[in-house]
Short mmCIF file of C-alpha atoms in Angstrom, two decimals:
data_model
loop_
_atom_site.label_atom_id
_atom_site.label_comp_id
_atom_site.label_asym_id
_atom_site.label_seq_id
_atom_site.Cartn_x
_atom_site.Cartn_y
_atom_site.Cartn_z
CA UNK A 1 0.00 0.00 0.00
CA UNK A 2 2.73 2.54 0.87
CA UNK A 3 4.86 1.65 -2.19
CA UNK A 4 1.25 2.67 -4.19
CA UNK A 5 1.14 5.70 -2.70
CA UNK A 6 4.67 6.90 -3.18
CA UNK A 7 6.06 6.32 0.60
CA UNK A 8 9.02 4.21 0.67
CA UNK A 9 9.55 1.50 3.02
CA UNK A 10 12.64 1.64 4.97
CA UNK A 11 12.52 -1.66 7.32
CA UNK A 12 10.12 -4.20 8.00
CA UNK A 13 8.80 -5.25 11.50
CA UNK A 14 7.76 -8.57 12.20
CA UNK A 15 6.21 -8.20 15.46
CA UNK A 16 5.78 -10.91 18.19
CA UNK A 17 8.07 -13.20 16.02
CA UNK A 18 8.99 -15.87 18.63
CA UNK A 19 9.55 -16.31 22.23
CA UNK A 20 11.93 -18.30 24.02
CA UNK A 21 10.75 -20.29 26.90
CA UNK A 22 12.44 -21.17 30.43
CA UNK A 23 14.45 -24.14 29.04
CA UNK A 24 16.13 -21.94 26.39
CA UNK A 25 13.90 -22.82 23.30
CA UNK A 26 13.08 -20.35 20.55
CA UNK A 27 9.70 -21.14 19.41
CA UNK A 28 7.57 -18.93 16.28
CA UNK A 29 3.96 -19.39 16.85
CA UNK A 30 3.13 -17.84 13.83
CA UNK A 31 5.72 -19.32 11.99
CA UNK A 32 9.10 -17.88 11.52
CA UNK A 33 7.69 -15.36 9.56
CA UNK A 34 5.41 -15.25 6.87
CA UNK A 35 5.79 -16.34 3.17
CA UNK A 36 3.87 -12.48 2.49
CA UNK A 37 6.63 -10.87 4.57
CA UNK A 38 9.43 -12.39 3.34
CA UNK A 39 8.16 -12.11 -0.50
CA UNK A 40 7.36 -7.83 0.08
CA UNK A 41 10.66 -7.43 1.72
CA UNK A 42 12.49 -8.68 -1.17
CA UNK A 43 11.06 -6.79 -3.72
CA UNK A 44 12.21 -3.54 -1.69
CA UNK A 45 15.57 -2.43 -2.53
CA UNK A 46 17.77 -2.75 0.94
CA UNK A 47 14.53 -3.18 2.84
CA UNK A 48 15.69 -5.65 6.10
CA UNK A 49 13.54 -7.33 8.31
CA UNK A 50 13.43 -7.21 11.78
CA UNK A 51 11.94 -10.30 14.13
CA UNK A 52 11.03 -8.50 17.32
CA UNK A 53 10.09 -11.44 20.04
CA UNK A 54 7.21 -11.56 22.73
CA UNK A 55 9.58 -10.00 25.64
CA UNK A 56 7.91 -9.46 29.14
CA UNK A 57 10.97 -7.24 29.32
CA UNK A 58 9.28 -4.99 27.23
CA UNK A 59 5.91 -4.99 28.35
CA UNK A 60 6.87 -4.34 32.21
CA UNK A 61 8.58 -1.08 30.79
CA UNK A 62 5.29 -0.22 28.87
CA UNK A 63 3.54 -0.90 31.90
CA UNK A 64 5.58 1.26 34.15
CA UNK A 65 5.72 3.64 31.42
CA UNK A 66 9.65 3.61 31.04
CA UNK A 67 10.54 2.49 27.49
CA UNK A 68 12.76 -0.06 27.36
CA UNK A 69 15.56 1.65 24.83
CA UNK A 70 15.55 4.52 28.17
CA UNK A 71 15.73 2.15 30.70
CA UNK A 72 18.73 -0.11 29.36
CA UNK A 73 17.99 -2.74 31.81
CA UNK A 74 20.70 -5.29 31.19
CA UNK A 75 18.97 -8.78 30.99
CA UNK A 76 17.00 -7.19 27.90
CA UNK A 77 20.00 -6.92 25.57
CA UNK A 78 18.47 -9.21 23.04
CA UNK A 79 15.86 -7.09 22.27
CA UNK A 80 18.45 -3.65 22.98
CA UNK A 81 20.28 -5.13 20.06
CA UNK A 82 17.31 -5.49 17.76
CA UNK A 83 16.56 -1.95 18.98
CA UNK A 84 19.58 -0.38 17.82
CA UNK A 85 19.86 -2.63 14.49
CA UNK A 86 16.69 -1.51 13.17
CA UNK A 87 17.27 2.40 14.81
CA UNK A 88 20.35 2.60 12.56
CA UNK A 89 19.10 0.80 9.52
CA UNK A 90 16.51 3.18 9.59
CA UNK A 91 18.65 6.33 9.91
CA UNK A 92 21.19 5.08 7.56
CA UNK A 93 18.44 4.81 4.69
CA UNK A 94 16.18 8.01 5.56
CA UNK A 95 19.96 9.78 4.96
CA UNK A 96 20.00 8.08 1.68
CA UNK A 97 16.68 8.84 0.57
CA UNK A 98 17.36 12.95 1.48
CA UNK A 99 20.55 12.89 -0.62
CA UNK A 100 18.47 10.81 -3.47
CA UNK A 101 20.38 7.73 -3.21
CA UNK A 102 19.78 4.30 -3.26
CA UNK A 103 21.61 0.92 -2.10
CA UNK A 104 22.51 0.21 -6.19
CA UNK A 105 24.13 3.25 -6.72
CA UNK A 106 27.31 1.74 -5.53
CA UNK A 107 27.18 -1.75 -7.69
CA UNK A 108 28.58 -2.73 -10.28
CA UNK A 109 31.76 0.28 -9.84
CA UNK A 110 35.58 -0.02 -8.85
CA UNK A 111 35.45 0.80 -4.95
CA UNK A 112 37.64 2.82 -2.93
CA UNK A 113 36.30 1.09 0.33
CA UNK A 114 37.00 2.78 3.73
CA UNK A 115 36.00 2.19 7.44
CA UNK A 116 35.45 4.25 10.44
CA UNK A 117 36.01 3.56 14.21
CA UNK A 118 32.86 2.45 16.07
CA UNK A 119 31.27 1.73 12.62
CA UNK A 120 30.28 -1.58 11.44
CA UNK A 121 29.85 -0.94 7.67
CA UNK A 122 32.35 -0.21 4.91
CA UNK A 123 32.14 3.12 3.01
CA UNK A 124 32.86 4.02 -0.83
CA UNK A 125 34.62 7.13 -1.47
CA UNK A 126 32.55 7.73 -4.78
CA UNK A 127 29.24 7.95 -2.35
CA UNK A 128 30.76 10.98 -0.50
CA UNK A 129 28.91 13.90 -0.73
CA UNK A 130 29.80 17.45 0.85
CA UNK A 131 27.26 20.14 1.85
CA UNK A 132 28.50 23.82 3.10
CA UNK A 133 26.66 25.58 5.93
CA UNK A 134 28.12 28.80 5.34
CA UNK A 135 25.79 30.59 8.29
CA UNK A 136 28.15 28.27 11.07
CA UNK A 137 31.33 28.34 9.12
CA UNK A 138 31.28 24.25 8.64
CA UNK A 139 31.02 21.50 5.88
CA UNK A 140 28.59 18.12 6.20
CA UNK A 141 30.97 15.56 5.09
CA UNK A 142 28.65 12.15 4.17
CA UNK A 143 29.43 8.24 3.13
CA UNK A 144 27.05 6.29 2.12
CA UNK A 145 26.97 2.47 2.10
CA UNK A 146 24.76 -0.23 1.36
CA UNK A 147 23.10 -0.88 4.90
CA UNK A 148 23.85 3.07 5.77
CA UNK A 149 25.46 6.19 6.28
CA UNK A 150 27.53 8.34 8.07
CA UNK A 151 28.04 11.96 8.40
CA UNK A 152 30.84 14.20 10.37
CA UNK A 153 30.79 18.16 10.72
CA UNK A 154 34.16 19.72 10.13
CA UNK A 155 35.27 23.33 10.39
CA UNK A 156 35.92 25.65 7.43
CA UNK A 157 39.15 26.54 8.95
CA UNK A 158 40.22 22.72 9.18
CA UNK A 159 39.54 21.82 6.08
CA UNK A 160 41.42 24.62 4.39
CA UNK A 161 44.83 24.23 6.01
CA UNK A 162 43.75 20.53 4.07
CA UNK A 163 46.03 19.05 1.19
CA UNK A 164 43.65 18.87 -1.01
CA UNK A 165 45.16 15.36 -2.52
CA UNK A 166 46.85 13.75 0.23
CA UNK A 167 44.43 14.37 3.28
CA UNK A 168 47.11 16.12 5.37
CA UNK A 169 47.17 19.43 7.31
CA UNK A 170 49.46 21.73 5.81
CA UNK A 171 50.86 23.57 8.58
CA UNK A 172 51.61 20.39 9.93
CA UNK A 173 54.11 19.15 7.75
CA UNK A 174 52.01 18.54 4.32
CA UNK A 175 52.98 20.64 1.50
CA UNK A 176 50.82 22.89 -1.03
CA UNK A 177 51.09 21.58 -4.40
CA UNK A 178 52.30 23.40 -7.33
CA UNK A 179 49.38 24.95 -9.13
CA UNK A 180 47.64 22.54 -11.58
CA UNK A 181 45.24 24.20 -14.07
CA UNK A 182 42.16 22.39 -14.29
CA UNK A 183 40.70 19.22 -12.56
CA UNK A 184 43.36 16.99 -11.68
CA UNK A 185 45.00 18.77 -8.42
CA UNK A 186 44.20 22.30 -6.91
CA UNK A 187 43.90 25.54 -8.95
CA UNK A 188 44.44 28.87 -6.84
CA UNK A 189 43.38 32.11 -8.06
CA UNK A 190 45.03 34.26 -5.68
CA UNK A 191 48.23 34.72 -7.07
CA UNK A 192 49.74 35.77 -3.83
CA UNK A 193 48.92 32.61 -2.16
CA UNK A 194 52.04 30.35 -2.23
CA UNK A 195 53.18 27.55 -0.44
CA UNK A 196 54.95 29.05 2.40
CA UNK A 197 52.46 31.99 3.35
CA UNK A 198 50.27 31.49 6.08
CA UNK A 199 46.58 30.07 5.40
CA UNK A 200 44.05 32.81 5.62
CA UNK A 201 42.05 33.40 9.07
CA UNK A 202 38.81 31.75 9.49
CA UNK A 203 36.77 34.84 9.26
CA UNK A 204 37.61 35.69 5.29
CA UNK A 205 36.56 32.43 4.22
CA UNK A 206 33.11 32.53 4.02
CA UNK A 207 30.46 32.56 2.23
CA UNK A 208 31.72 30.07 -0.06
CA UNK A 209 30.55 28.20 -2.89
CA UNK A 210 31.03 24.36 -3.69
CA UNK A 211 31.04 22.26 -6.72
CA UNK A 212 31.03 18.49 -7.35
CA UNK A 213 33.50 17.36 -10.10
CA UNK A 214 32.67 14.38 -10.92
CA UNK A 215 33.50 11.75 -8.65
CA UNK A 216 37.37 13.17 -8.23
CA UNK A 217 35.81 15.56 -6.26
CA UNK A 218 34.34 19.14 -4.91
CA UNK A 219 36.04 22.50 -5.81
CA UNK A 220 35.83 25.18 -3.76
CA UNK A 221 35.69 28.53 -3.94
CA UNK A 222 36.51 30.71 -0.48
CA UNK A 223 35.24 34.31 0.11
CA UNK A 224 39.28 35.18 -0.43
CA UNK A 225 39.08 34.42 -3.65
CA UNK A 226 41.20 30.88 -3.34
CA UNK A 227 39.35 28.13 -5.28
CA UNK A 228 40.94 24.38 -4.12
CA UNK A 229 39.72 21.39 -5.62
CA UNK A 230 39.78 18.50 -2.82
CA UNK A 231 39.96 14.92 -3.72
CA UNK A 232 37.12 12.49 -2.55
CA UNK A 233 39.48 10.73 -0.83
CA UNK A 234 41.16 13.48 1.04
CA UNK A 235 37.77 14.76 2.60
CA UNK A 236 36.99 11.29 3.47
CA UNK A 237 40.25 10.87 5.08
CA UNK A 238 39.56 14.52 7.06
CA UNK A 239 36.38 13.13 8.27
CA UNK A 240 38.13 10.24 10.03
CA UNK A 241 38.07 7.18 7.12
CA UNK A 242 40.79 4.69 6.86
CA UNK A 243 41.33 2.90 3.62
CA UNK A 244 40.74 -0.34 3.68
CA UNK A 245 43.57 -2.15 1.20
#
């Protein structure tokens, strides 16, 4: 019905899947889920389904009106865990569907894959997409992967003193590049800029203005005039990836 009217499913509950009795069975007295279920689920791109169990856990925190994912009481980590694994699916994909993208778009294409600490899921550089909020003086660095996404905030003023190739701070041992015309590097307008000077201060680089170029990556062009064209893989690398080799 959703999918008729235009609202896209992101995960599938299958409530009051199973129970596990005293002696450590798992028993599904509806069956461990049904054919209907299973059949929708995979005709939704990336759509997962989640078996959520009959849990007096959770209904003593309904009755005392204390949800269990507040609560945290620790002989309900089963369901915690089922908790959290549909909370993140869920997040992951509603990021993906803001940004217009969908599980597929990263098939079928040579991967740069990278991981970050405390995250489960691997990362393609190609899926990184950068946003500007000019009115804080910060960029939205996102990955996207197949089960999700993930998203770090870093200052204007960091990511200029960035190599734009390497990933490196520059006044901490990287080095500018020589001027490269064109796509491939970093093109600098101000002439005056060179590789020794001092990186301008925070406050006369914004507004600024971004552009995607292709999947190499995003130029762009400060309020002093400099316009730097970063790699995909150096912004992933400032938001914390590691390649994976």
């Amino acid at each position: 019905m959703f999918t008729s009217m235009g609202v896209p499913t992101l995960a599938m509950v299958e409530n009051m899947a199973y129970f596990e009795c005293e002696g450590g069975g798992k028993h599904y007295p509806f069956g461990k889920h049904s054919k209907e279920l299973s059949s929708f689920a995979s005709d939704i791109e990336g759509c997962n389904v989640y078996q959520m169990p009959i849990s007096s856990h959770a209904n003593e925190a309904n009755d005392k009106g204390s949800p269990l994912c507040l609560s945290r009481p620790s002989i309900s980590s089963n369901e915690l865990s089922i908790f959290e694994s549909l909370a993140n699916d869920v997040a992951g994909r509603l990021l993906q569907l803001q940004h217009g993208r969908t599980a597929n778009d990263y098939k079928d294409i040579e991967q740069n894959l990278v991981v970050f600490n405390n995250e489960p899921s691997t990362f393609d550089v190609a899926s990184l997409h950068l946003d500007v909020d000019n009115s804080k003086k910060s960029f939205q660095i996102r990955l996207f992967s197949e089960s999700g996404a993930f998203q770090n905030i870093v200052s204007g003023d960091k990511l200029r003193k960035l190599h734009p190739k390497l990933g490196v701070d520059i006044e901490s041992g990287g080095s500018l590049p020589e001027n490269v015309e064109g796509d491939k590097t970093i093109s600098v307008s101000k002439t005056s800029m060179s590789k020794n000077e001092t990186i301008c201060s925070k406050s006369k680089l914004f507004p600024c203005k971004i552009q995607k170029k292709g999947s190499y990556g995003y130029a762009i062009k400060w309020a002093d005039g400099a316009s730097i064209i970063y790699t995909m893989s150096s912004l992933a690398k400032l938001a914390g990836a590691k390649r994976i080799d």
